[in-house]
């Protein structure tokens, strides 16, 4: 016979669950926590006092209740005191943020990245340098409890090695390990695929909050994806799941960075759009170049309109395949795909009507990212906070040691 969970296991679980409510939902009264968590008042009081003593939350009288009687204390995250570092490594951009418990971005640095090379030491050194600058500005009583990075590539779940990243030019790079060493905080750095993490971000704090089945599509140079099924991210056996950009939609079509032909990324990615619009060439790339095509189409430029329409057809076909297989409640377009979708929504809808099965598309909602350019960073921060939410007191004790 297996022993059930111990009192200590239950307490740890409840502390994490309470902190998660405060972290994701913001300030909340003890009375609401009692109702939401299905625990009695004295248990909630004991849990909040433990978290308060640890410096993770604080309790305050509500500003206005409008009700008679003794007001219930409001529990708030200690956002300014407890934080994580979130990193984002994209083909064109590096970003670092200091994110407080509760999800507030407290500080942020961004830098342009030269495409086409991946110098591990240099890159990790630069990111760690940004983090150190931010750290120097913090108060003495602040504590960093985690760090995580979003990278544009396939990341091995077991050890955070970036196995492939054709758009980053990274292959089998021990990125988390190197960044952790350079940061020198004695903390491991978790690493995740950027689109997977952005999907988690939209699911926990964005347009997909409370949506249990969603697909997030992220456009950068290529197309990434994150699939949330039944409230969980589908990572696959090794963590490489959700690479929807390499779903073949046009056999024998354009050559893809992965070596195959006609992948969604090859037909919809930045290069396909810019080439179709006759705008591919020296110096013309990135978000601004894509935005310029969408704006030109808006102004009536026929070449730009045709390019967008072509890309929208392939995008719609890819979404139709995903909708047939996963039956999501919502598909979210993020990164560069936000602009592309807004400029080609009619084509996307037409292809869905032609290729997705009626029951799967009847209640489907198509949305653009609510977190915008911050989605990948916010997702990285959530990955970094995951350890804290799993075992708040243990993580804090280690961070303070
Ligand atoms: Zn491919």
mmCIF file of C-alpha atoms and ligand atoms in Angstrom:
data_model
loop_
_atom_site.group_PDB
_atom_site.id
_atom_site.type_symbol
_atom_site.label_atom_id
_atom_site.label_comp_id
_atom_site.label_asym_id
_atom_site.label_seq_id
_atom_site.Cartn_x
_atom_site.Cartn_y
_atom_site.Cartn_z
ATOM 1 C CA UNK A 1 0.000 0.000 0.000
ATOM 2 C CA UNK A 2 1.302 3.468 -0.919
ATOM 3 C CA UNK A 3 1.275 6.149 1.700
ATOM 4 C CA UNK A 4 -0.875 9.185 0.855
ATOM 5 C CA UNK A 5 0.503 12.722 0.811
ATOM 6 C CA UNK A 6 1.905 13.902 4.124
ATOM 7 C CA UNK A 7 0.684 16.992 5.979
ATOM 8 C CA UNK A 8 3.822 18.720 4.750
ATOM 9 C CA UNK A 9 3.065 17.785 1.092
ATOM 10 C CA UNK A 10 -0.454 19.174 1.458
ATOM 11 C CA UNK A 11 0.791 22.375 3.036
ATOM 12 C CA UNK A 12 3.386 22.862 0.273
ATOM 13 C CA UNK A 13 0.744 22.248 -2.379
ATOM 14 C CA UNK A 14 -1.656 24.734 -0.763
ATOM 15 C CA UNK A 15 1.033 27.395 -0.365
ATOM 16 C CA UNK A 16 1.852 27.085 -4.069
ATOM 17 C CA UNK A 17 -1.822 27.167 -5.071
ATOM 18 C CA UNK A 18 -2.482 30.275 -2.983
ATOM 19 C CA UNK A 19 0.580 32.038 -4.338
ATOM 20 C CA UNK A 20 -0.494 31.120 -7.885
ATOM 21 C CA UNK A 21 -3.869 32.831 -7.323
ATOM 22 C CA UNK A 22 -2.136 35.999 -6.142
ATOM 23 C CA UNK A 23 0.550 35.829 -8.844
ATOM 24 C CA UNK A 24 -1.822 35.375 -11.787
ATOM 25 C CA UNK A 25 -4.994 37.041 -10.539
ATOM 26 C CA UNK A 26 -3.553 39.986 -8.604
ATOM 27 C CA UNK A 27 -4.682 41.261 -5.198
ATOM 28 C CA UNK A 28 -7.429 39.106 -3.753
ATOM 29 C CA UNK A 29 -9.258 39.094 -0.429
ATOM 30 C CA UNK A 30 -8.936 36.280 2.083
ATOM 31 C CA UNK A 31 -12.679 35.702 1.705
ATOM 32 C CA UNK A 32 -12.342 35.188 -2.070
ATOM 33 C CA UNK A 33 -9.367 32.863 -1.554
ATOM 34 C CA UNK A 34 -11.423 30.830 0.891
ATOM 35 C CA UNK A 35 -14.160 30.445 -1.730
ATOM 36 C CA UNK A 36 -11.828 29.808 -4.691
ATOM 37 C CA UNK A 37 -9.575 27.289 -2.989
ATOM 38 C CA UNK A 38 -12.302 25.439 -1.137
ATOM 39 C CA UNK A 39 -10.386 25.623 2.143
ATOM 40 C CA UNK A 40 -11.607 26.925 5.470
ATOM 41 C CA UNK A 41 -10.845 30.397 6.808
ATOM 42 C CA UNK A 42 -8.318 29.325 9.405
ATOM 43 C CA UNK A 43 -6.298 27.350 6.816
ATOM 44 C CA UNK A 44 -6.244 30.356 4.464
ATOM 45 C CA UNK A 45 -5.135 32.532 7.381
ATOM 46 C CA UNK A 46 -2.312 30.136 8.263
ATOM 47 C CA UNK A 47 -1.148 29.902 4.635
ATOM 48 C CA UNK A 48 -1.174 33.673 4.097
ATOM 49 C CA UNK A 49 0.751 34.252 7.322
ATOM 50 C CA UNK A 50 3.413 31.755 6.191
ATOM 51 C CA UNK A 51 3.738 33.484 2.821
ATOM 52 C CA UNK A 52 3.726 36.907 4.491
ATOM 53 C CA UNK A 53 6.465 35.882 6.934
ATOM 54 C CA UNK A 54 8.529 34.642 3.971
ATOM 55 C CA UNK A 55 8.106 38.034 2.291
ATOM 56 C CA UNK A 56 6.245 36.682 -0.756
ATOM 57 C CA UNK A 57 2.936 38.453 -0.120
ATOM 58 C CA UNK A 58 1.621 41.170 2.141
ATOM 59 C CA UNK A 59 -1.820 41.726 3.588
ATOM 60 C CA UNK A 60 -3.586 45.055 3.640
ATOM 61 C CA UNK A 61 -6.953 46.491 4.453
ATOM 62 C CA UNK A 62 -8.915 47.053 1.228
ATOM 63 C CA UNK A 63 -9.159 50.683 0.113
ATOM 64 C CA UNK A 64 -12.932 50.775 -0.294
ATOM 65 C CA UNK A 65 -15.365 48.019 0.480
ATOM 66 C CA UNK A 66 -18.692 49.820 0.269
ATOM 67 C CA UNK A 67 -19.999 47.137 2.562
ATOM 68 C CA UNK A 68 -20.764 47.157 6.243
ATOM 69 C CA UNK A 69 -18.932 44.932 8.680
ATOM 70 C CA UNK A 70 -15.317 43.967 9.119
ATOM 71 C CA UNK A 71 -13.558 43.978 5.723
ATOM 72 C CA UNK A 72 -11.580 40.922 4.619
ATOM 73 C CA UNK A 73 -7.828 41.541 4.308
ATOM 74 C CA UNK A 74 -6.473 41.738 0.752
ATOM 75 C CA UNK A 75 -3.460 39.595 -0.149
ATOM 76 C CA UNK A 76 -0.997 41.193 -2.594
ATOM 77 C CA UNK A 77 2.157 39.831 -4.228
ATOM 78 C CA UNK A 78 5.444 41.389 -3.057
ATOM 79 C CA UNK A 79 6.135 42.486 -6.638
ATOM 80 C CA UNK A 80 8.910 44.922 -5.882
ATOM 81 C CA UNK A 81 10.795 42.531 -3.626
ATOM 82 C CA UNK A 82 10.591 39.102 -5.267
ATOM 83 C CA UNK A 83 11.538 38.872 -8.937
ATOM 84 C CA UNK A 84 12.934 36.739 -11.751
ATOM 85 C CA UNK A 85 15.046 37.466 -14.813
ATOM 86 C CA UNK A 86 13.445 36.719 -18.176
ATOM 87 C CA UNK A 87 15.517 36.561 -21.371
ATOM 88 C CA UNK A 88 14.425 36.497 -24.989
ATOM 89 C CA UNK A 89 16.757 35.503 -27.820
ATOM 90 C CA UNK A 90 15.239 36.048 -31.263
ATOM 91 C CA UNK A 91 16.818 36.229 -34.707
ATOM 92 C CA UNK A 92 16.890 40.052 -34.650
ATOM 93 C CA UNK A 93 16.499 40.961 -31.026
ATOM 94 C CA UNK A 94 17.780 40.310 -27.523
ATOM 95 C CA UNK A 95 15.683 41.315 -24.550
ATOM 96 C CA UNK A 96 16.053 41.013 -20.806
ATOM 97 C CA UNK A 97 13.460 41.901 -18.201
ATOM 98 C CA UNK A 98 13.279 41.912 -14.447
ATOM 99 C CA UNK A 99 9.785 40.698 -13.678
ATOM 100 C CA UNK A 100 8.203 40.935 -10.243
ATOM 101 C CA UNK A 101 6.027 38.324 -8.592
ATOM 102 C CA UNK A 102 2.564 39.085 -9.942
ATOM 103 C CA UNK A 103 3.929 39.572 -13.454
ATOM 104 C CA UNK A 104 4.851 43.269 -13.501
ATOM 105 C CA UNK A 105 7.806 44.092 -15.763
ATOM 106 C CA UNK A 106 9.951 46.180 -13.398
ATOM 107 C CA UNK A 107 12.851 46.871 -15.717
ATOM 108 C CA UNK A 108 13.721 46.006 -19.292
ATOM 109 C CA UNK A 109 16.614 46.211 -21.762
ATOM 110 C CA UNK A 110 16.572 45.464 -25.429
ATOM 111 C CA UNK A 111 19.240 45.238 -28.052
ATOM 112 C CA UNK A 112 19.339 44.640 -31.780
ATOM 113 C CA UNK A 113 21.002 41.389 -32.766
ATOM 114 C CA UNK A 114 22.957 40.789 -35.950
ATOM 115 C CA UNK A 115 21.395 37.956 -37.953
ATOM 116 C CA UNK A 116 23.381 34.984 -39.108
ATOM 117 C CA UNK A 117 25.775 34.195 -36.268
ATOM 118 C CA UNK A 118 25.408 32.583 -32.868
ATOM 119 C CA UNK A 119 28.433 33.178 -30.647
ATOM 120 C CA UNK A 120 27.407 31.484 -27.391
ATOM 121 C CA UNK A 121 29.880 33.151 -25.046
ATOM 122 C CA UNK A 122 29.364 36.614 -26.461
ATOM 123 C CA UNK A 123 25.573 36.324 -26.436
ATOM 124 C CA UNK A 124 25.303 34.897 -22.905
ATOM 125 C CA UNK A 125 27.834 37.481 -21.701
ATOM 126 C CA UNK A 126 25.783 40.334 -23.119
ATOM 127 C CA UNK A 127 22.523 39.075 -21.593
ATOM 128 C CA UNK A 128 24.165 38.511 -18.217
ATOM 129 C CA UNK A 129 25.629 42.025 -18.429
ATOM 130 C CA UNK A 130 22.162 43.532 -18.899
ATOM 131 C CA UNK A 131 20.887 41.537 -15.918
ATOM 132 C CA UNK A 132 23.785 42.747 -13.750
ATOM 133 C CA UNK A 133 23.050 46.383 -14.667
ATOM 134 C CA UNK A 134 19.448 45.920 -13.590
ATOM 135 C CA UNK A 135 20.435 44.134 -10.422
ATOM 136 C CA UNK A 136 22.682 47.009 -9.354
ATOM 137 C CA UNK A 137 19.653 49.306 -9.386
ATOM 138 C CA UNK A 138 17.574 47.131 -7.052
ATOM 139 C CA UNK A 139 17.075 47.724 -3.340
ATOM 140 C CA UNK A 140 19.070 45.663 -0.852
ATOM 141 C CA UNK A 141 16.050 43.677 0.319
ATOM 142 C CA UNK A 142 15.082 42.378 -3.142
ATOM 143 C CA UNK A 143 15.584 38.738 -4.021
ATOM 144 C CA UNK A 144 15.948 37.008 -7.386
ATOM 145 C CA UNK A 145 14.200 33.635 -7.268
ATOM 146 C CA UNK A 146 14.636 32.351 -10.805
ATOM 147 C CA UNK A 147 15.711 32.897 -14.387
ATOM 148 C CA UNK A 148 14.533 31.560 -17.727
ATOM 149 C CA UNK A 149 15.095 32.219 -21.412
ATOM 150 C CA UNK A 150 12.892 32.026 -24.496
ATOM 151 C CA UNK A 151 14.809 31.087 -27.635
ATOM 152 C CA UNK A 152 13.758 30.847 -31.233
ATOM 153 C CA UNK A 153 14.556 27.155 -31.659
ATOM 154 C CA UNK A 154 13.944 23.609 -30.500
ATOM 155 C CA UNK A 155 14.943 23.055 -26.894
ATOM 156 C CA UNK A 156 15.597 19.643 -25.305
ATOM 157 C CA UNK A 157 13.332 19.368 -22.266
ATOM 158 C CA UNK A 158 15.829 17.349 -20.228
ATOM 159 C CA UNK A 159 18.700 19.866 -20.088
ATOM 160 C CA UNK A 160 17.731 23.058 -21.903
ATOM 161 C CA UNK A 161 20.141 22.481 -24.785
ATOM 162 C CA UNK A 162 19.089 24.353 -27.932
ATOM 163 C CA UNK A 163 19.112 21.466 -30.432
ATOM 164 C CA UNK A 164 18.153 23.381 -33.538
ATOM 165 C CA UNK A 165 17.494 27.005 -34.358
ATOM 166 C CA UNK A 166 17.939 27.564 -38.085
ATOM 167 C CA UNK A 167 16.890 31.214 -37.797
ATOM 168 C CA UNK A 168 19.321 31.791 -34.908
ATOM 169 C CA UNK A 169 22.095 29.702 -36.495
ATOM 170 C CA UNK A 170 22.260 27.709 -33.271
ATOM 171 C CA UNK A 171 22.772 23.963 -33.132
ATOM 172 C CA UNK A 172 23.310 21.818 -30.019
ATOM 173 C CA UNK A 173 24.103 24.800 -27.822
ATOM 174 C CA UNK A 174 24.126 24.401 -23.993
ATOM 175 C CA UNK A 175 22.560 27.817 -23.666
ATOM 176 C CA UNK A 176 20.953 27.575 -20.216
ATOM 177 C CA UNK A 177 24.123 26.254 -18.643
ATOM 178 C CA UNK A 178 26.316 29.001 -20.134
ATOM 179 C CA UNK A 179 23.887 31.788 -19.241
ATOM 180 C CA UNK A 180 23.547 30.435 -15.688
ATOM 181 C CA UNK A 181 27.328 30.420 -15.284
ATOM 182 C CA UNK A 182 27.650 33.987 -16.586
ATOM 183 C CA UNK A 183 24.810 35.265 -14.411
ATOM 184 C CA UNK A 184 26.571 33.912 -11.349
ATOM 185 C CA UNK A 185 23.487 33.956 -9.144
ATOM 186 C CA UNK A 186 23.727 30.286 -8.246
ATOM 187 C CA UNK A 187 20.411 29.758 -10.029
ATOM 188 C CA UNK A 188 19.728 27.393 -12.909
ATOM 189 C CA UNK A 189 18.421 29.060 -16.079
ATOM 190 C CA UNK A 190 15.455 27.236 -17.614
ATOM 191 C CA UNK A 191 15.167 27.433 -21.384
ATOM 192 C CA UNK A 192 12.086 27.073 -23.579
ATOM 193 C CA UNK A 193 11.005 27.532 -27.160
ATOM 194 C CA UNK A 194 9.804 31.121 -27.650
ATOM 195 C CA UNK A 195 6.460 30.247 -29.264
ATOM 196 C CA UNK A 196 5.742 27.611 -26.597
ATOM 197 C CA UNK A 197 6.433 30.175 -23.885
ATOM 198 C CA UNK A 198 4.386 32.883 -25.610
ATOM 199 C CA UNK A 199 1.507 30.379 -25.782
ATOM 200 C CA UNK A 200 1.813 29.850 -22.037
ATOM 201 C CA UNK A 201 1.901 33.618 -21.502
ATOM 202 C CA UNK A 202 -1.270 34.229 -23.518
ATOM 203 C CA UNK A 203 -2.878 31.289 -21.732
ATOM 204 C CA UNK A 204 -2.024 32.559 -18.254
ATOM 205 C CA UNK A 205 -2.256 36.356 -18.678
ATOM 206 C CA UNK A 206 -3.327 37.224 -22.200
ATOM 207 C CA UNK A 207 -6.190 36.837 -24.634
ATOM 208 C CA UNK A 208 -6.321 33.085 -23.918
ATOM 209 C CA UNK A 209 -6.747 33.340 -20.132
ATOM 210 C CA UNK A 210 -9.204 30.650 -19.009
ATOM 211 C CA UNK A 211 -9.138 29.040 -22.472
ATOM 212 C CA UNK A 212 -8.145 25.396 -21.988
ATOM 213 C CA UNK A 213 -7.595 24.504 -25.652
ATOM 214 C CA UNK A 214 -5.735 27.000 -27.763
ATOM 215 C CA UNK A 215 -3.101 27.250 -30.447
ATOM 216 C CA UNK A 216 -0.717 30.173 -30.522
ATOM 217 C CA UNK A 217 1.144 30.904 -33.747
ATOM 218 C CA UNK A 218 4.229 33.076 -33.529
ATOM 219 C CA UNK A 219 5.718 34.816 -36.532
ATOM 220 C CA UNK A 220 9.279 36.018 -36.512
ATOM 221 C CA UNK A 221 11.647 35.194 -39.356
ATOM 222 C CA UNK A 222 9.977 31.796 -39.219
ATOM 223 C CA UNK A 223 6.751 30.502 -37.755
ATOM 224 C CA UNK A 224 6.627 28.862 -34.329
ATOM 225 C CA UNK A 225 3.738 27.417 -32.421
ATOM 226 C CA UNK A 226 2.509 26.457 -29.005
ATOM 227 C CA UNK A 227 -0.377 24.068 -28.464
ATOM 228 C CA UNK A 228 -2.276 24.138 -25.177
ATOM 229 C CA UNK A 229 -4.546 21.097 -24.866
ATOM 230 C CA UNK A 230 -6.747 20.588 -21.828
ATOM 231 C CA UNK A 231 -4.882 23.401 -20.054
ATOM 232 C CA UNK A 232 -1.414 21.905 -20.635
ATOM 233 C CA UNK A 233 1.307 22.733 -23.118
ATOM 234 C CA UNK A 234 1.940 19.859 -25.513
ATOM 235 C CA UNK A 235 5.691 19.445 -25.415
ATOM 236 C CA UNK A 236 5.968 15.973 -26.881
ATOM 237 C CA UNK A 237 8.338 13.256 -25.743
ATOM 238 C CA UNK A 238 11.530 15.356 -25.773
ATOM 239 C CA UNK A 239 10.086 18.863 -25.719
ATOM 240 C CA UNK A 240 10.175 19.619 -29.447
ATOM 241 C CA UNK A 241 6.415 19.440 -29.966
ATOM 242 C CA UNK A 242 4.377 22.224 -31.511
ATOM 243 C CA UNK A 243 6.701 22.951 -34.450
ATOM 244 C CA UNK A 244 3.745 23.863 -36.608
ATOM 245 C CA UNK A 245 5.967 26.016 -38.818
ATOM 246 C CA UNK A 246 7.358 22.833 -40.336
ATOM 247 C CA UNK A 247 3.998 21.344 -41.210
ATOM 248 C CA UNK A 248 4.124 20.861 -44.983
ATOM 249 C CA UNK A 249 1.254 22.739 -46.614
ATOM 250 C CA UNK A 250 2.622 22.921 -50.163
ATOM 251 C CA UNK A 251 4.548 19.796 -51.212
ATOM 252 C CA UNK A 252 7.266 20.807 -53.654
ATOM 253 C CA UNK A 253 6.872 24.441 -52.599
ATOM 254 C CA UNK A 254 9.477 26.903 -51.373
ATOM 255 C CA UNK A 255 12.614 25.567 -49.720
ATOM 256 C CA UNK A 256 12.545 25.833 -45.924
ATOM 257 C CA UNK A 257 15.425 26.510 -43.534
ATOM 258 C CA UNK A 258 14.896 22.977 -42.170
ATOM 259 C CA UNK A 259 15.700 21.469 -45.567
ATOM 260 C CA UNK A 260 12.162 20.393 -46.498
ATOM 261 C CA UNK A 261 9.921 22.056 -49.081
ATOM 262 C CA UNK A 262 6.626 23.880 -48.659
ATOM 263 C CA UNK A 263 6.612 24.102 -44.866
ATOM 264 C CA UNK A 264 4.142 26.633 -43.433
ATOM 265 C CA UNK A 265 7.162 28.734 -42.424
ATOM 266 C CA UNK A 266 8.560 28.692 -45.957
ATOM 267 C CA UNK A 267 5.229 29.829 -47.458
ATOM 268 C CA UNK A 268 4.162 32.307 -44.764
ATOM 269 C CA UNK A 269 7.406 33.479 -43.125
ATOM 270 C CA UNK A 270 9.029 36.837 -43.555
ATOM 271 C CA UNK A 271 11.040 35.927 -46.646
ATOM 272 C CA UNK A 272 8.026 34.542 -48.536
ATOM 273 C CA UNK A 273 6.040 37.715 -47.888
ATOM 274 C CA UNK A 274 8.848 40.113 -48.768
ATOM 275 C CA UNK A 275 9.774 38.218 -51.952
ATOM 276 C CA UNK A 276 6.177 38.081 -53.142
ATOM 277 C CA UNK A 277 5.889 41.798 -52.493
ATOM 278 C CA UNK A 278 9.105 42.447 -54.447
ATOM 279 C CA UNK A 279 10.700 43.865 -51.323
ATOM 280 C CA UNK A 280 13.259 41.221 -50.448
ATOM 281 C CA UNK A 281 16.801 42.519 -50.516
ATOM 282 C CA UNK A 282 19.650 44.147 -48.692
ATOM 283 C CA UNK A 283 18.611 45.759 -45.456
ATOM 284 C CA UNK A 284 14.930 44.926 -45.860
ATOM 285 C CA UNK A 285 13.939 42.511 -43.165
ATOM 286 C CA UNK A 286 12.382 42.253 -39.752
ATOM 287 C CA UNK A 287 9.141 43.491 -38.279
ATOM 288 C CA UNK A 288 9.369 46.940 -39.904
ATOM 289 C CA UNK A 289 9.688 45.469 -43.404
ATOM 290 C CA UNK A 290 6.654 43.222 -42.806
ATOM 291 C CA UNK A 291 4.656 46.108 -41.393
ATOM 292 C CA UNK A 292 5.534 48.185 -44.460
ATOM 293 C CA UNK A 293 3.978 45.546 -46.761
ATOM 294 C CA UNK A 294 0.765 45.464 -44.698
ATOM 295 C CA UNK A 295 0.585 49.259 -44.705
ATOM 296 C CA UNK A 296 1.202 49.409 -48.455
ATOM 297 C CA UNK A 297 -1.610 46.890 -49.005
ATOM 298 C CA UNK A 298 -3.873 49.063 -46.843
ATOM 299 C CA UNK A 299 -3.098 52.037 -49.042
ATOM 300 C CA UNK A 300 -4.094 50.072 -52.148
ATOM 301 C CA UNK A 301 -0.695 48.839 -53.422
ATOM 302 C CA UNK A 302 -1.742 45.883 -55.617
ATOM 303 C CA UNK A 303 1.570 43.982 -55.420
ATOM 304 C CA UNK A 304 1.515 44.184 -51.627
ATOM 305 C CA UNK A 305 -2.135 43.121 -51.555
ATOM 306 C CA UNK A 306 -1.416 40.082 -53.729
ATOM 307 C CA UNK A 307 1.560 39.102 -51.580
ATOM 308 C CA UNK A 308 -0.530 39.297 -48.411
ATOM 309 C CA UNK A 309 -3.366 37.418 -50.005
ATOM 310 C CA UNK A 310 -1.015 34.607 -51.118
ATOM 311 C CA UNK A 311 0.509 34.343 -47.652
ATOM 312 C CA UNK A 312 -2.972 34.496 -46.060
ATOM 313 C CA UNK A 313 -4.111 31.525 -48.165
ATOM 314 C CA UNK A 314 -1.223 29.362 -46.928
ATOM 315 C CA UNK A 315 -1.709 30.562 -43.376
ATOM 316 C CA UNK A 316 -5.423 29.695 -43.540
ATOM 317 C CA UNK A 317 -4.635 26.234 -44.885
ATOM 318 C CA UNK A 318 -2.160 25.618 -42.064
ATOM 319 C CA UNK A 319 -4.664 26.813 -39.453
ATOM 320 C CA UNK A 320 -7.367 24.591 -41.001
ATOM 321 C CA UNK A 321 -5.132 21.511 -40.566
ATOM 322 C CA UNK A 322 -4.443 22.435 -36.945
ATOM 323 C CA UNK A 323 -8.121 23.081 -36.254
ATOM 324 C CA UNK A 324 -9.079 19.674 -37.692
ATOM 325 C CA UNK A 325 -6.515 17.890 -35.561
ATOM 326 C CA UNK A 326 -6.744 19.760 -32.251
ATOM 327 C CA UNK A 327 -10.219 21.364 -32.213
ATOM 328 C CA UNK A 328 -8.982 24.446 -30.321
ATOM 329 C CA UNK A 329 -11.367 26.980 -28.864
ATOM 330 C CA UNK A 330 -9.059 29.792 -29.951
ATOM 331 C CA UNK A 331 -6.207 30.396 -32.402
ATOM 332 C CA UNK A 332 -3.971 33.328 -31.492
ATOM 333 C CA UNK A 333 -1.721 35.138 -33.966
ATOM 334 C CA UNK A 334 1.341 36.700 -32.377
ATOM 335 C CA UNK A 335 4.652 38.294 -33.281
ATOM 336 C CA UNK A 336 4.813 39.283 -36.940
ATOM 337 C CA UNK A 337 1.770 37.081 -37.655
ATOM 338 C CA UNK A 338 -0.370 39.605 -35.833
ATOM 339 C CA UNK A 339 0.087 42.112 -38.660
ATOM 340 C CA UNK A 340 -0.074 39.447 -41.368
ATOM 341 C CA UNK A 341 -3.308 38.025 -39.996
ATOM 342 C CA UNK A 342 -4.904 41.465 -39.669
ATOM 343 C CA UNK A 343 -3.976 42.150 -43.293
ATOM 344 C CA UNK A 344 -5.253 38.812 -44.608
ATOM 345 C CA UNK A 345 -8.100 37.778 -42.286
ATOM 346 C CA UNK A 346 -10.479 37.276 -45.235
ATOM 347 C CA UNK A 347 -8.154 34.721 -46.880
ATOM 348 C CA UNK A 348 -7.570 32.936 -43.592
ATOM 349 C CA UNK A 349 -11.329 32.651 -43.013
ATOM 350 C CA UNK A 350 -11.972 31.482 -46.579
ATOM 351 C CA UNK A 351 -9.367 28.718 -46.313
ATOM 352 C CA UNK A 352 -10.774 27.681 -42.957
ATOM 353 C CA UNK A 353 -14.262 27.446 -44.441
ATOM 354 C CA UNK A 354 -12.933 25.379 -47.332
ATOM 355 C CA UNK A 355 -10.628 23.058 -45.403
ATOM 356 C CA UNK A 356 -11.619 22.843 -41.747
ATOM 357 C CA UNK A 357 -14.456 20.543 -40.780
ATOM 358 C CA UNK A 358 -17.624 22.347 -39.754
ATOM 359 C CA UNK A 359 -17.950 21.022 -36.182
ATOM 360 C CA UNK A 360 -14.343 22.039 -35.435
ATOM 361 C CA UNK A 361 -14.693 25.572 -36.773
ATOM 362 C CA UNK A 362 -18.223 26.391 -35.622
ATOM 363 C CA UNK A 363 -17.175 27.872 -32.297
ATOM 364 C CA UNK A 364 -13.561 28.697 -33.156
ATOM 365 C CA UNK A 365 -12.348 32.168 -32.231
ATOM 366 C CA UNK A 366 -9.457 33.799 -34.117
ATOM 367 C CA UNK A 367 -7.618 36.415 -32.061
ATOM 368 C CA UNK A 368 -4.429 38.453 -32.048
ATOM 369 C CA UNK A 369 -1.953 38.363 -29.172
ATOM 370 C CA UNK A 370 -2.867 40.570 -26.205
ATOM 371 C CA UNK A 371 0.694 40.720 -24.887
ATOM 372 C CA UNK A 372 2.237 41.692 -28.230
ATOM 373 C CA UNK A 373 6.025 41.906 -28.354
ATOM 374 C CA UNK A 374 6.239 41.112 -24.640
ATOM 375 C CA UNK A 375 4.596 37.664 -24.983
ATOM 376 C CA UNK A 376 7.866 35.706 -25.201
ATOM 377 C CA UNK A 377 9.431 37.579 -22.260
ATOM 378 C CA UNK A 378 6.297 37.178 -20.149
ATOM 379 C CA UNK A 379 6.321 33.465 -20.985
ATOM 380 C CA UNK A 380 9.963 33.150 -19.948
ATOM 381 C CA UNK A 381 9.133 34.876 -16.657
ATOM 382 C CA UNK A 382 6.304 32.398 -16.041
ATOM 383 C CA UNK A 383 8.725 29.534 -16.668
ATOM 384 C CA UNK A 384 11.129 31.059 -14.138
ATOM 385 C CA UNK A 385 8.340 31.488 -11.567
ATOM 386 C CA UNK A 386 7.173 27.877 -12.007
ATOM 387 C CA UNK A 387 9.670 26.600 -9.397
ATOM 388 C CA UNK A 388 8.550 29.212 -6.888
ATOM 389 C CA UNK A 389 4.901 28.326 -7.330
ATOM 390 C CA UNK A 390 5.696 24.622 -6.933
ATOM 391 C CA UNK A 391 7.445 25.106 -3.594
ATOM 392 C CA UNK A 392 7.416 28.754 -2.430
ATOM 393 C CA UNK A 393 9.172 28.511 0.940
ATOM 394 C CA UNK A 394 11.920 26.152 -0.194
ATOM 395 C CA UNK A 395 12.816 28.294 -3.225
ATOM 396 C CA UNK A 396 12.825 31.459 -1.171
ATOM 397 C CA UNK A 397 14.994 29.904 1.552
ATOM 398 C CA UNK A 398 17.510 28.844 -1.107
ATOM 399 C CA UNK A 399 17.474 32.276 -2.774
ATOM 400 C CA UNK A 400 18.070 34.021 0.569
ATOM 401 C CA UNK A 401 20.852 31.637 1.590
HETATM 402 ZN ZN1 LIG B 1 10.632 23.495 -42.516
#
